[in-house]
Amino acid sequence: MIIVMKPGIPAEEELRVKSLMEGKGFQIHESRGANFTLFGVVGDTAAFDMNQLRVYDCIDKVMRVQEPYKRANRMFHPEDSIVDVCGVKVGGKQITVMAGPCSVETREQIIGVAEDVKQMGAAILRGGAFKPRTSPYSFQGLQETGLDLLKEAKAVTGLPIITEIMSADKIERFVEDVDVIQVGARNMQNFELLKELGKTDKPILLKRGLSATIEEWLMSAEYIMAGGNDNVILCERGIRTFENYTRNTLDLSAIPAVKKLSHLPVVVDPSHAAGMWWMVEPLAKAAVAVGADGLIIEVHNDPEHALCDGAQSLKPERFGRLMQDLKIIAGAVGREL
Amino acid sequence: MIIVMKPGIPAEEELRVKSLMEGKGFQIHESRGANFTLFGVVGDTAAFDMNQLRVYDCIDKVMRVQEPYKRANRMFHPEDSIVDVCGVKVGGKQITVMAGPCSVETREQIIGVAEDVKQMGAAILRGGAFKPRTSPYSFQGLQETGLDLLKEAKAVTGLPIITEIMSADKIERFVEDVDVIQVGARNMQNFELLKELGKTDKPILLKRGLSATIEEWLMSAEYIMAGGNDNVILCERGIRTFENYTRNTLDLSAIPAVKKLSHLPVVVDPSHAAGMWWMVEPLAKAAVAVGADGLIIEVHNDPEHALCDGAQSLKPERFGRLMQDLKIIAGAVGREL
Amino acid sequence: MIIVMKPGIPAEEELRVKSLMEGKGFQIHESRGANFTLFGVVGDTAAFDMNQLRVYDCIDKVMRVQEPYKRANRMFHPEDSIVDVCGVKVGGKQITVMAGPCSVETREQIIGVAEDVKQMGAAILRGGAFKPRTSPYSFQGLQETGLDLLKEAKAVTGLPIITEIMSADKIERFVEDVDVIQVGARNMQNFELLKELGKTDKPILLKRGLSATIEEWLMSAEYIMAGGNDNVILCERGIRTFENYTRNTLDLSAIPAVKKLSHLPVVVDPSHAAGMWWMVEPLAKAAVAVGADGLIIEVHNDPEHALCDGAQSLKPERFGRLMQDLKIIAGAVGREL
Amino acid sequence: MIIVMKPGIPAEEELRVKSLMEGKGFQIHESRGANFTLFGVVGDTAAFDMNQLRVYDCIDKVMRVQEPYKRANRMFHPEDSIVDVCGVKVGGKQITVMAGPCSVETREQIIGVAEDVKQMGAAILRGGAFKPRTSPYSFQGLQETGLDLLKEAKAVTGLPIITEIMSADKIERFVEDVDVIQVGARNMQNFELLKELGKTDKPILLKRGLSATIEEWLMSAEYIMAGGNDNVILCERGIRTFENYTRNTLDLSAIPAVKKLSHLPVVVDPSHAAGMWWMVEPLAKAAVAVGADGLIIEVHNDPEHALCDGAQSLKPERFGRLMQDLKIIAGAVGREL
């Protein structure tokens, strides 16, 4: 951490800041320039809230040198992490595709789609039971019944299942019946939920918040990991910008960035980012090309009658063709699919 | 709602869309231009999820005419709503100031600050017990003890108290002991929490999310109101932009916008938006000038030793002087303080 | 265009709006709902400034149905446009790579890099002569001398050259000596410059502005095309968001979006978007996978001593290896490179 | 400037970086922590392009301590600057109001509005002659004739005039006939134009770009000042965010920020930010309350027939009433109007 003192500060003010920091066990290295004096603060500053220093009038700026996350930080864990989902590895050489409908609607629908996507190469079945909807008047998902149907689809196809959790009081049921617990973008900073998920050992898919920086996203992963659960899969799903032709702006540069900063696997959700099915295919290809460890794609056998987000769902045939194309791109970047 | 058909669509495709909508009880008015055919959809479309239509390849665009919120909509409730907090009215001619420390720290601190801000004209005491922090390693608030201390401060000063809730399992305690329940920016779309708060009749202060549009913010209010609780106070606290000199960009134009679109009272939090105490004063003045119904301001008697956000806290003396200046501005815009 | 009238508007106000529009030669189709009356406006509304209607108090909203651009609009020009640069086709099956240093620095540097990138498959040589720099104290490019050196490099290698123009008074020189004239992001809405470029018949590479919507970008292309110059190549180079780990956020979803909305070719600049050389490779691959018609990549033979943006430049060897990988990805999406 | 070296860098790499910087005349102060080594760089780093260092693989981060602008920096010019516009002082105790139509349309219009706004207290007349329009098909202003009419309006009323320049080839005419030359948001980084304006001694009103940071805005001021022209007035006019109810998001916190960082006067344009006349009044009041040195407001005597931006124009009567309210708010913040 670096403390930049304002110019012309009396010596006693400087001393006050220095003693404060030394009192907390840090060492101070000084660097005096024409206009500014810098204090390099040496020691474990990750747990120190540097905002506390901003209160001092004699301080111009406080700058952090080290990232505030530890367990999620590649510096302290140089090898890639691999998360095991009932034998499916997320994060290794293999690219993992999760596919299925936005919402679980009926037994026929979810089992039908599950069989289709399995045959086409998906390794995990997705499907929403509890749906976060902007409007209280929209369909909110089949809820508990949806979980039951997902369980049946798993029994029939053998595919592990991923579905979204929306409140901590459901954790017990999710731990029992679900293979990957998804935390949606809107709950990325629902810290109470993250803390509770940190107490389980289930794989967690943590979506990036609509306006979360990469650092905040990794800090949310850190919340789960600080509780003892290292099975975190990150998921980029688009950020909010001024552009409104697309629902969100898929930030594919976040993939190499996260790979540099962290050891956690990172997958991409092209369906929610674009909001339009015809854009899912090129974005899925780009996601594999840029280095994602997996994809989560909406597939529906009857998008016109989907209860939710039909417009961004692929039909199974298109999904099948896409999988073929993705294999070639995976090969071109040294991966398998 | 308006459906814009793509050019050159065969008649049977048009018919399919028309019958679909008529089957849902809507009337269709056609308008045929050189390049586009429009279907004006007449009926109560608020509960209809227009994304469903995006799945049809023959449709170019779907555009909403009416806002998707009803209970929060000024169209159906032309007079300003006033929320009563233990006799303090939020939303009328009077401007309400809520003040207090970021975090409750000790009995002396919270009672001392409460007495100071009461004397200077604050009508409600703020203080954080449960603190949403970006880092799991930061101080997370005194939690239950914090609530106890706030209750004591209320007993001593008579000021109603506002504090933030972070999870639905604490609602019972909050309903019992707190006068305004604050929903933080990060929980603005924690829909499960909003639904539970909708079942109470407590005043709720709903902060705008970091990247929430005004419409999404009002839809979150709608979640609470749809459950039967109309006591919603909105709070603008800055949005995220590319500018990083300030912590957030306080969107003061949101105040007249919300006043136009909704009947709910709206207050401003200049402390969190700016993140720097010296900016709180001009922003508070601007908030009153722009038409806010109140302010929520951080005041600490010893910012240098605050456990949280000391840098954005005013000392009581500055707060007192600010209150004097605000009175004059309130007068200039036809309000009282 | 659709005009939404406010509820409860007296008939004479409605008539006033209708006669206004009819007076301008438009036809009006009415659609009356419970809360709103809609006027569908039929006729060529592209040249009509719909903001003019916002002044009427009786109007709630004005919504456009048709895009405001015509010459750049795929609706009126369904086939892909191909821009010919001295025989190099930009926009067809072939993916075009433009490569070279950020700035032209010396004869040896520009000719050396030109020979390298030519050998590795680049089709066009890039190099900055006039440099837009945020600081007036930074190196501003070799200017006229830079153009001379580019011309020499072209003479030696036969590669057509692309370089950025910064003011209209240099157009004559650029038309004489340059093969593609680049308009930088900061000049995307320098309308006077665009108008002048519209009077030439040179290929123009139009970078997207830092916060330009896709529509505004296409409207800037329209400025050039309205003047009679259809040789416009679009270039996505990252937009500004709250994320600051990357210099800009490369918006790869803009590629399929632009391909849907317009017939113009679109290329990607991964170097400026990322600002870090190690991110250029994955982003370049993703750009090809997502459907870009070309790439513009910074290559420098001695990045450590580059006068500008060395950190985002690839060394020739890396560029050569990248070209090999890109060939495979191009094949997987039905393109050639 | 601070250079943060990556962990575990061999001593010879460190030496290379140190010698490089010492070779440029800087002094290096080291600070060695457990994970990082810092080099504090002492000397005049403002003219050094720190991006150059990002090319070194052994460097983790480079952080600037001092702002990159000098002439615009309050550190080197602690007193407020006051710009003299034909005797009207912009930047002192007095708040300056500039008012007039978006576009100059006719002699009657501009002289009529000029007389109205003068009588109501405006000190400078605004009016667009050259209009930057998103569409090439929109009205582009009366151009040279517009300048002639502004000159007449000045002759009749004695009000100094401000109008926007769009290209460097018109500077001579502007210097001759205009009192304040406005640089629009879209030209904020048209560096060639800024350089030419730096060679004049005319007051320049520099609007903030749509997505410009405060630092970039001050760097654009620095471009003008570096050429020798210190008469720069800054103008906040709203930034682009995801919110689209308002045309732009007026960033009023930029006013106290700019006042802290720079000595230049700063005014606010509430008309362009909001895009709706009914929002201009509250935003104008907030701008005065937050500490702006002036306002630039659109006033039109017949908004319904305005050729441009009528929807955001105030009628003279409303403008007159607003001026009365602003006087009281000015008084409350220690200013005069």
mmCIF file of N, CA, C and O in Angstrom, chain D residues 21 29 69 152 176 303:
data_model
loop_
_atom_site.group_PDB
_atom_site.id
_atom_site.type_symbol
_atom_site.label_atom_id
_atom_site.label_comp_id
_atom_site.label_asym_id
_atom_site.label_seq_id
_atom_site.Cartn_x
_atom_site.Cartn_y
_atom_site.Cartn_z
ATOM 1 N N MET D 21 15.267 4.560 -15.818
ATOM 2 C CA MET D 21 14.656 5.755 -15.230
ATOM 3 C C MET D 21 15.725 6.756 -14.805
ATOM 4 O O MET D 21 15.554 7.963 -14.983
ATOM 5 N N HIS D 29 13.618 5.756 -5.353
ATOM 6 C CA HIS D 29 13.621 5.339 -3.938
ATOM 7 C C HIS D 29 12.975 3.974 -3.842
ATOM 8 O O HIS D 29 11.840 3.798 -4.275
ATOM 9 N N TYR D 69 -1.757 17.160 -15.608
ATOM 10 C CA TYR D 69 -1.941 18.522 -16.118
ATOM 11 C C TYR D 69 -1.231 19.491 -15.180
ATOM 12 O O TYR D 69 -1.148 19.265 -13.978
ATOM 13 N N GLU D 152 -25.376 40.988 -35.079
ATOM 14 C CA GLU D 152 -26.425 42.013 -35.013
ATOM 15 C C GLU D 152 -27.068 42.051 -33.640
ATOM 16 O O GLU D 152 -27.324 43.123 -33.077
ATOM 17 N N GLU D 176 -12.674 37.053 -34.819
ATOM 18 C CA GLU D 176 -13.131 38.396 -35.210
ATOM 19 C C GLU D 176 -14.489 38.729 -34.566
ATOM 20 O O GLU D 176 -14.685 39.809 -34.023
ATOM 21 N N PRO D 303 -40.809 27.701 -28.766
ATOM 22 C CA PRO D 303 -40.193 26.369 -28.807
ATOM 23 C C PRO D 303 -40.884 25.432 -29.784
ATOM 24 O O PRO D 303 -40.228 24.593 -30.404
#
